[in-house]
Amino acid sequence: MNAYNTANELIRLISKYGYEAYLVGGCVRDYIMGRECDDIDIACSAKPNQLEEILDRLNIKYIETGIKHGTVTVHYKESCFEVTTFRTDGEYTDNRHPEKVSFVSSIEGDLARRDFTVNAIAFNEDKGFVDLYGGRKDIESKTIRAVGDADKRFKEDALRIMRAIRFQSVLGFDIEEDTKKAIFDNRDLLKNVSSERIFVELKKLLSGKNVFKALVEYKEVIAVILPEITRTFDCPQNTRWHIYDVWTHTCKAVEMVKNEPELRFVMLLHDIGKPFARTTDCKGVDHFKGHQAISGEMAEPILKRLKVSNDFYNRVMTIIPIHDIHISSDRRKIKKLLSMLGKDAFQDLIDVKRADKLAQNPEMTGAELESLNKREAVFNAIIAGGEAYSVSQLDINGKDISSLGFKGKEIGEALNKLLDAVIDEKVENKKEKLIEYIK
């Protein structure tokens, strides 16, 4: 039984006790669009204490996850659903959260507080769709439109600005003109939103199939949360290798890289240092020597400001400062770089360099892409063949080295010398050969 069927069954159980209940929000939108949805929300007329009484009678487990706002998380048949009492929101004084909520008796009152028409549709099996704001029509025409007064919606909760752009990117919709104007008019309110919430929305936005259009069209909005990108907007790249300015190239590179959050962030930030490195020679050709190091220096505080996890930070910051390095075709040099980076980071570097090239002048990058593919093939062969590129892969360990009389840091130094010798093909990676060599 899929989650929608399970949710509808829960709705029927609640209804048997005399209350109304509906599927609401994004799950209804995704159902209409034929998209999978892992996050199914239910709204009902029962107040939290009334809902809990029903669940207790039915021996259904629940957690009071947002009881102040009328939300109970219900665990039913191996699925979790947030069930929230119909409500209206009070005054928003911080451009993010209502000061209080008031419970109401009808789904109509609840839908009026929602952000966009495509998210303001309710459904249950008895009543069908409750669509007061033309959400299904907007889904059909692929339009993001605020419910009611767009200006008011964004002043209530500034995070809705990022959500609108995220929906454009992920769903491939266009934002309706009044809603778009309100986004630009209120964009500075994003400064009032926590870094954690900004990061969550930005990460989702970058994963969208229409991320290029969203980033290009709403660059001034993105610049409110990432002011460091502003100088890339009008930074030309007068070189035969490029056909875009720095920001447009950046957006194209984001689109071209694998859809993994860390790699999307690498591409978003990989060239932010270019405006500071740009020089123009006597022939009018631009050069950006050292831009990758500058980009790394600028990316570091951005990622810390967004409060990303350590793993996320390390993966992104490993690649940005080196994204422009040359990868040799020599097998031994590839293994030495592999030894420095590790398998995963080496693959990231390949993927980033490919996306970077795909966002440049297609008339110039064909040979470089072919060359990159050949280097990736060598890398894959090294991995598949189990060829040693790290100390842990040597057929000898620290105890073996210690037994030869080496002590302390000498052991590590000896292992590293052995690895270099194996990579340089001076010695075979067999224990007896390695012992003979190190002696």
Coordinates of C-alpha atoms in Angstrom, one line a residue:
M1 CA 0.0 0.0 0.0
N2 CA 1.5 3.3 -1.0
A3 CA 1.7 6.3 1.3
Y4 CA -1.3 8.1 -0.4
N5 CA -3.5 5.1 0.2
T6 CA -2.3 4.8 3.8
A7 CA -3.0 8.6 4.4
N8 CA -6.5 8.3 2.9
E9 CA -7.2 5.4 5.2
L10 CA -6.1 7.5 8.2
I11 CA -8.4 10.3 6.9
R12 CA -11.3 7.9 6.8
L13 CA -10.6 6.8 10.4
I14 CA -10.6 10.4 11.6
S15 CA -13.8 11.2 9.7
K16 CA -15.7 8.3 11.4
Y17 CA -15.4 10.3 14.6
G18 CA -17.3 13.3 13.0
Y19 CA -14.3 15.4 11.9
E20 CA -13.2 16.6 8.5
A21 CA -9.7 15.7 7.3
Y22 CA -7.9 16.3 4.0
L23 CA -4.6 15.8 2.3
V24 CA -3.1 19.3 1.9
G25 CA -0.2 21.2 0.5
G26 CA 2.7 19.9 -1.6
C27 CA 1.6 16.2 -1.6
V28 CA -1.7 17.2 -3.4
R29 CA 0.2 19.2 -5.9
D30 CA 2.6 16.3 -6.5
Y31 CA -0.2 13.8 -6.8
I32 CA -1.9 15.9 -9.5
M33 CA 1.5 16.1 -11.3
G34 CA 2.1 12.4 -11.0
R35 CA 5.3 13.0 -8.9
E36 CA 6.3 10.9 -6.0
C37 CA 6.0 12.5 -2.6
D38 CA 7.6 11.4 0.7
D39 CA 6.1 14.2 2.8
I40 CA 2.4 13.8 3.1
D41 CA 0.5 16.3 5.3
I42 CA -3.1 16.1 6.6
A43 CA -5.3 18.9 7.9
C44 CA -8.3 18.2 10.0
S45 CA -11.0 20.0 12.0
A46 CA -10.2 18.1 15.2
K47 CA -8.2 20.1 17.7
P48 CA -5.0 18.4 18.9
N49 CA -6.5 17.0 22.1
Q50 CA -9.5 15.7 20.2
L51 CA -7.2 14.1 17.6
E52 CA -5.0 12.5 20.3
E53 CA -8.1 11.1 21.9
I54 CA -9.1 9.4 18.6
L55 CA -5.6 8.1 18.1
D56 CA -5.5 6.7 21.6
R57 CA -8.8 4.9 21.0
L58 CA -7.4 3.4 17.8
N59 CA -4.0 2.5 19.5
I60 CA -2.2 4.6 16.8
K61 CA 1.2 6.0 17.9
Y62 CA 1.8 9.8 17.7
I63 CA 4.3 12.5 18.8
E64 CA 3.4 16.1 19.7
T65 CA 6.0 17.6 17.3
G66 CA 4.3 21.0 16.9
I67 CA 1.5 21.1 19.4
K68 CA 1.6 24.9 19.8
H69 CA 0.7 25.2 16.1
G70 CA -1.7 22.3 16.2
T71 CA 0.6 19.6 14.7
V72 CA 0.8 16.0 15.7
T73 CA 3.1 13.5 13.9
V74 CA 1.1 10.3 13.5
H75 CA 2.9 6.9 12.9
Y76 CA 0.5 4.7 11.0
K77 CA 1.2 1.5 9.1
E78 CA 5.0 2.2 8.8
S79 CA 4.3 5.8 7.5
C80 CA 4.5 9.1 9.2
F81 CA 2.1 12.0 8.6
E82 CA 2.0 15.5 10.1
V83 CA -1.7 16.1 11.0
T84 CA -2.5 19.7 11.8
T85 CA -5.7 21.3 12.9
F86 CA -7.3 23.8 10.5
R87 CA -5.9 27.1 11.5
T88 CA -5.3 30.7 10.5
D89 CA -2.1 32.6 11.3
G90 CA -1.9 35.7 13.4
E91 CA 0.4 38.7 12.8
Y92 CA 3.9 38.1 11.5
T93 CA 6.3 40.5 13.3
D94 CA 9.6 38.9 12.3
N95 CA 8.9 38.2 8.6
R96 CA 9.1 34.5 9.4
H97 CA 6.7 33.2 12.1
P98 CA 3.2 34.1 13.2
E99 CA 2.9 35.5 16.7
K100 CA 0.0 33.1 17.3
V101 CA -2.3 30.7 15.4
S102 CA -6.0 30.4 15.7
F103 CA -7.8 27.1 15.1
V104 CA -10.8 27.3 12.7
S105 CA -13.5 24.9 11.7
S106 CA -13.2 24.8 8.0
I107 CA -10.7 23.8 5.4
E108 CA -11.5 27.0 3.5
G109 CA -10.0 29.1 6.3
D110 CA -6.9 27.0 6.4
L111 CA -6.2 27.2 2.7
A112 CA -6.4 31.0 2.8
R113 CA -3.1 31.2 4.8
R114 CA -1.0 29.1 2.4
D115 CA 1.8 30.5 0.2
F116 CA 1.1 29.6 -3.4
T117 CA -2.0 28.4 -5.2
V118 CA -0.4 25.1 -6.3
N119 CA 0.1 24.4 -2.5
A120 CA -3.4 25.6 -1.5
I121 CA -5.4 22.5 -2.7
A122 CA -7.0 20.0 -0.4
F123 CA -8.3 16.5 -1.2
N124 CA -10.2 13.7 0.4
E125 CA -12.2 10.9 -1.1
D126 CA -15.6 12.2 -0.1
K127 CA -15.3 15.9 -1.2
G128 CA -12.7 15.5 -3.9
F129 CA -10.5 18.5 -4.5
V130 CA -11.1 21.8 -2.6
D131 CA -9.4 24.3 -4.9
L132 CA -10.4 27.9 -4.0
Y133 CA -7.5 29.7 -5.7
G134 CA -7.1 28.0 -9.1
G135 CA -4.2 25.8 -8.1
R136 CA -5.0 23.0 -10.5
K137 CA -5.2 25.5 -13.4
D138 CA -1.9 26.9 -12.3
I139 CA -0.4 23.4 -12.2
E140 CA -1.6 22.9 -15.7
S141 CA -0.1 26.2 -17.0
K142 CA 3.0 25.6 -14.8
T143 CA 2.6 28.8 -12.9
I144 CA 3.7 29.8 -9.4
R145 CA 1.2 32.4 -8.0
A146 CA 0.9 33.7 -4.5
V147 CA -2.4 33.1 -2.7
G148 CA -4.1 36.5 -2.4
D149 CA -1.8 39.5 -2.0
A150 CA 1.7 38.5 -3.0
D151 CA 3.3 41.4 -1.2
K152 CA 1.6 40.4 2.0
R153 CA 2.5 36.8 1.6
F154 CA 6.2 37.5 1.4
K155 CA 6.2 40.1 4.2
E156 CA 4.5 37.5 6.4
D157 CA 7.2 34.9 5.7
A158 CA 10.3 35.9 3.7
L159 CA 11.4 32.3 3.3
R160 CA 8.5 32.0 0.8
I161 CA 10.7 34.1 -1.6
M162 CA 13.3 31.3 -1.7
R163 CA 10.5 28.7 -1.9
A164 CA 9.0 30.4 -5.0
I165 CA 12.4 30.3 -6.8
R166 CA 13.0 26.8 -5.6
F167 CA 9.6 25.7 -7.1
Q168 CA 10.5 27.3 -10.4
S169 CA 13.8 25.4 -10.4
V170 CA 12.5 22.0 -9.3
L171 CA 9.1 22.0 -10.9
G172 CA 10.0 23.9 -14.1
F173 CA 7.3 26.4 -13.5
D174 CA 7.3 30.2 -14.2
I175 CA 6.5 32.7 -11.5
E176 CA 3.5 34.9 -12.3
E177 CA 4.3 38.6 -12.8
D178 CA 2.7 40.1 -9.6
T179 CA 4.3 37.4 -7.5
K180 CA 7.7 38.0 -9.3
K181 CA 7.5 41.8 -8.6
A182 CA 6.7 41.1 -5.0
I183 CA 9.8 38.8 -4.8
F184 CA 12.1 41.5 -6.0
D185 CA 10.4 44.2 -3.9
N186 CA 10.8 42.2 -0.7
R187 CA 14.0 40.4 -1.3
D188 CA 15.9 42.2 1.4
L189 CA 13.6 40.6 3.9
L190 CA 15.7 37.4 3.4
K191 CA 18.2 38.9 5.7
N192 CA 15.8 38.2 8.5
V193 CA 15.7 34.4 7.8
S194 CA 18.1 32.0 9.6
S195 CA 21.1 30.7 7.8
E196 CA 20.0 27.1 8.4
R197 CA 16.6 27.7 6.6
I198 CA 18.3 29.6 3.8
F199 CA 20.7 26.7 3.3
V200 CA 17.9 24.1 3.1
E201 CA 16.0 26.0 0.4
L202 CA 19.2 26.9 -1.5
K203 CA 20.2 23.3 -1.6
K204 CA 16.8 22.2 -2.9
L205 CA 16.9 25.1 -5.5
L206 CA 20.3 24.0 -6.8
S207 CA 19.0 20.5 -7.4
G208 CA 16.3 21.6 -9.8
K209 CA 16.1 20.6 -13.5
N210 CA 15.6 24.3 -14.3
V211 CA 18.3 25.7 -12.0
F212 CA 20.0 27.6 -14.8
K213 CA 17.0 29.7 -15.5
A214 CA 16.2 30.3 -11.8
L215 CA 19.7 31.4 -11.0
V216 CA 20.0 33.7 -14.0
E217 CA 16.5 35.2 -13.6
Y218 CA 16.7 35.8 -9.8
K219 CA 20.4 36.6 -9.4
E220 CA 19.6 39.8 -7.5
V221 CA 17.5 37.8 -5.0
I222 CA 20.2 35.2 -4.6
A223 CA 22.7 38.0 -4.0
V224 CA 20.9 39.0 -0.9
I225 CA 21.9 35.8 0.8
L226 CA 25.2 35.5 -1.1
P227 CA 26.4 39.1 -1.7
E228 CA 29.8 37.8 -2.7
I229 CA 28.4 36.7 -6.1
T230 CA 27.4 40.3 -7.1
R231 CA 30.6 41.2 -8.8
T232 CA 30.4 38.1 -11.1
F233 CA 27.2 39.5 -12.7
D234 CA 28.9 42.0 -15.0
C235 CA 32.3 40.4 -15.2
P236 CA 33.1 39.6 -18.8
Q237 CA 35.3 36.7 -20.0
N238 CA 36.9 38.1 -23.1
T239 CA 38.7 34.9 -24.1
R240 CA 38.1 32.3 -26.9
W241 CA 37.4 29.7 -24.2
H242 CA 34.3 31.4 -22.9
I243 CA 30.9 32.6 -24.3
Y244 CA 29.3 33.8 -21.1
D245 CA 30.1 36.3 -18.4
V246 CA 31.2 34.8 -15.1
W247 CA 27.7 34.5 -13.5
T248 CA 26.1 33.0 -16.5
H249 CA 29.0 30.5 -16.8
T250 CA 28.5 29.7 -13.2
C251 CA 24.8 29.0 -13.6
K252 CA 25.5 26.8 -16.6
A253 CA 28.2 24.9 -14.7
V254 CA 25.8 24.3 -11.8
E255 CA 23.3 22.8 -14.3
M256 CA 25.9 20.6 -16.0
V257 CA 27.4 19.0 -12.9
K258 CA 26.1 15.8 -11.2
N259 CA 23.0 16.5 -9.2
E260 CA 24.7 16.1 -5.8
P261 CA 24.3 19.0 -3.3
E262 CA 28.0 19.3 -2.6
L263 CA 29.0 19.4 -6.3
R264 CA 26.2 21.9 -7.1
F265 CA 27.7 24.2 -4.4
V266 CA 31.2 23.7 -5.8
M267 CA 30.0 25.0 -9.1
L268 CA 28.0 27.8 -7.6
L269 CA 31.1 29.1 -5.8
H270 CA 34.0 27.9 -8.0
D271 CA 34.5 31.2 -9.9
I272 CA 33.4 33.8 -7.4
G273 CA 37.1 34.9 -7.2
K274 CA 37.4 35.6 -10.9
P275 CA 36.4 39.3 -10.8
F276 CA 39.3 39.9 -8.3
A277 CA 41.8 37.9 -10.4
R278 CA 40.9 39.4 -13.8
T279 CA 43.5 41.1 -15.9
T280 CA 43.3 42.1 -19.6
D281 CA 46.4 42.0 -21.8
C282 CA 47.3 44.4 -24.7
K283 CA 45.2 42.3 -27.1
G284 CA 42.1 42.7 -25.0
V285 CA 42.2 39.1 -23.8
D286 CA 41.1 38.5 -20.2
H287 CA 43.1 36.2 -17.8
F288 CA 42.1 35.0 -14.4
K289 CA 45.3 33.7 -12.9
G290 CA 45.0 32.3 -9.4
H291 CA 41.2 32.7 -9.3
Q292 CA 40.7 29.2 -7.9
A293 CA 42.6 30.1 -4.7
I294 CA 40.7 33.4 -4.3
S295 CA 37.4 31.5 -4.8
G296 CA 38.4 29.0 -2.1
E297 CA 39.2 31.9 0.3
M298 CA 35.8 33.5 -0.4
A299 CA 33.9 30.2 -0.3
E300 CA 35.1 29.3 3.2
P301 CA 33.2 32.0 5.1
I302 CA 30.1 31.5 3.0
L303 CA 29.8 27.8 3.9
K304 CA 30.5 28.6 7.5
R305 CA 27.8 31.3 7.4
L306 CA 25.3 28.8 6.0
K307 CA 26.3 26.4 8.8
V308 CA 26.8 23.4 6.6
S309 CA 27.9 20.2 8.1
N310 CA 31.7 19.4 8.4
D311 CA 31.4 16.6 5.8
F312 CA 29.6 19.0 3.4
Y313 CA 32.2 21.8 4.0
N314 CA 35.2 19.5 3.6
R315 CA 33.9 18.0 0.3
V316 CA 33.2 21.4 -1.2
M317 CA 36.4 23.0 0.1
T318 CA 38.6 20.2 -1.2
I319 CA 37.7 20.9 -4.8
I320 CA 37.1 24.6 -5.2
P321 CA 40.8 25.7 -4.6
I322 CA 42.1 23.1 -7.0
H323 CA 39.3 22.9 -9.6
D324 CA 41.5 24.4 -12.3
I325 CA 44.6 22.2 -11.9
H326 CA 45.8 20.2 -14.8
I327 CA 45.4 16.4 -14.6
S328 CA 48.3 14.7 -16.3
S329 CA 47.8 11.8 -18.7
D330 CA 50.8 10.0 -17.1
R331 CA 49.5 7.0 -15.1
R332 CA 52.0 7.5 -12.3
K333 CA 51.1 11.2 -11.9
I334 CA 47.4 10.3 -11.8
K335 CA 48.2 7.8 -9.0
K336 CA 50.1 10.5 -7.1
L337 CA 47.2 12.9 -7.4
L338 CA 44.9 10.1 -6.4
S339 CA 47.1 9.5 -3.4
M340 CA 46.7 13.1 -2.3
L341 CA 43.0 13.4 -2.9
G342 CA 41.6 9.9 -2.4
K343 CA 39.2 8.1 -4.7
D344 CA 36.0 10.1 -4.0
A345 CA 37.6 13.5 -4.2
F346 CA 39.4 12.6 -7.4
Q347 CA 36.1 11.6 -9.0
D348 CA 34.6 14.9 -7.8
L349 CA 37.5 16.8 -9.4
I350 CA 36.8 15.0 -12.7
D351 CA 33.1 15.7 -12.5
V352 CA 33.7 19.4 -11.7
K353 CA 36.2 19.9 -14.5
R354 CA 33.8 18.3 -16.9
A355 CA 30.9 20.6 -15.9
D356 CA 33.3 23.6 -16.0
K357 CA 34.2 22.7 -19.6
L358 CA 30.6 22.1 -20.6
A359 CA 29.8 25.6 -19.5
Q360 CA 32.5 27.1 -21.7
N361 CA 32.7 27.7 -25.5
P362 CA 31.6 24.4 -27.1
E363 CA 33.8 25.1 -30.2
M364 CA 36.9 25.1 -28.0
T365 CA 36.3 22.4 -25.4
G366 CA 35.8 19.2 -27.5
A367 CA 39.4 18.1 -27.3
E368 CA 39.7 18.9 -23.6
L369 CA 36.6 16.9 -22.8
E370 CA 37.9 14.0 -24.8
S371 CA 41.2 14.3 -22.9
L372 CA 39.4 14.4 -19.6
N373 CA 37.5 11.3 -20.5
K374 CA 40.8 9.4 -21.2
R375 CA 42.2 10.5 -17.8
E376 CA 39.0 9.3 -16.1
A377 CA 39.4 5.9 -18.0
V378 CA 42.9 5.6 -16.5
F379 CA 41.6 6.5 -13.1
N380 CA 38.8 3.8 -13.4
A381 CA 41.4 1.2 -14.5
I382 CA 43.6 2.0 -11.5
I383 CA 40.7 1.5 -9.2
A384 CA 39.4 -1.6 -10.9
G385 CA 42.8 -3.2 -11.0
G386 CA 43.5 -2.6 -7.3
E387 CA 46.7 -0.7 -8.1
A388 CA 48.2 0.9 -5.0
Y389 CA 47.8 4.6 -4.5
S390 CA 47.6 4.8 -0.7
V391 CA 49.7 3.5 2.2
S392 CA 46.8 1.3 3.3
Q393 CA 47.0 -0.6 0.0
L394 CA 50.7 -1.6 0.4
D395 CA 51.4 -5.2 1.1
I396 CA 53.2 -4.2 4.2
N397 CA 52.2 -2.3 7.4
G398 CA 53.6 -0.3 10.3
K399 CA 54.3 -3.4 12.4
D400 CA 56.3 -4.9 9.5
I401 CA 58.3 -1.7 9.3
S402 CA 58.8 -1.5 13.1
S403 CA 60.2 -5.0 13.1
L404 CA 62.9 -3.8 10.8
G405 CA 64.1 -1.3 13.4
F406 CA 62.3 1.8 12.4
K407 CA 60.8 3.9 15.2
G408 CA 58.3 6.7 15.7
K409 CA 57.8 8.9 12.7
E410 CA 60.4 7.0 10.8
I411 CA 57.7 4.3 10.3
G412 CA 55.3 6.7 8.5
E413 CA 58.2 8.1 6.4
A414 CA 59.3 4.6 5.4
L415 CA 55.7 3.7 4.3
N416 CA 55.4 6.9 2.3
K417 CA 58.7 6.2 0.6
L418 CA 57.5 2.7 -0.3
L419 CA 54.3 4.1 -1.7
D420 CA 56.2 6.5 -3.9
A421 CA 58.4 3.7 -5.1
V422 CA 55.4 1.5 -5.9
I423 CA 53.7 4.3 -7.8
D424 CA 57.0 5.1 -9.7
E425 CA 57.2 1.3 -10.5
K426 CA 60.6 1.0 -8.8
V427 CA 59.4 -1.9 -6.7
E428 CA 56.6 -4.4 -6.9
N429 CA 53.8 -4.2 -4.3
K430 CA 54.7 -7.5 -2.7
K431 CA 55.8 -7.8 0.9
E432 CA 59.2 -9.4 0.4
K433 CA 60.1 -7.0 -2.4
L434 CA 59.0 -4.0 -0.2
I435 CA 61.1 -5.2 2.7
E436 CA 64.1 -5.7 0.5
Y437 CA 63.7 -2.3 -1.0
I438 CA 63.3 -0.4 2.3
K439 CA 66.4 -2.2 3.8

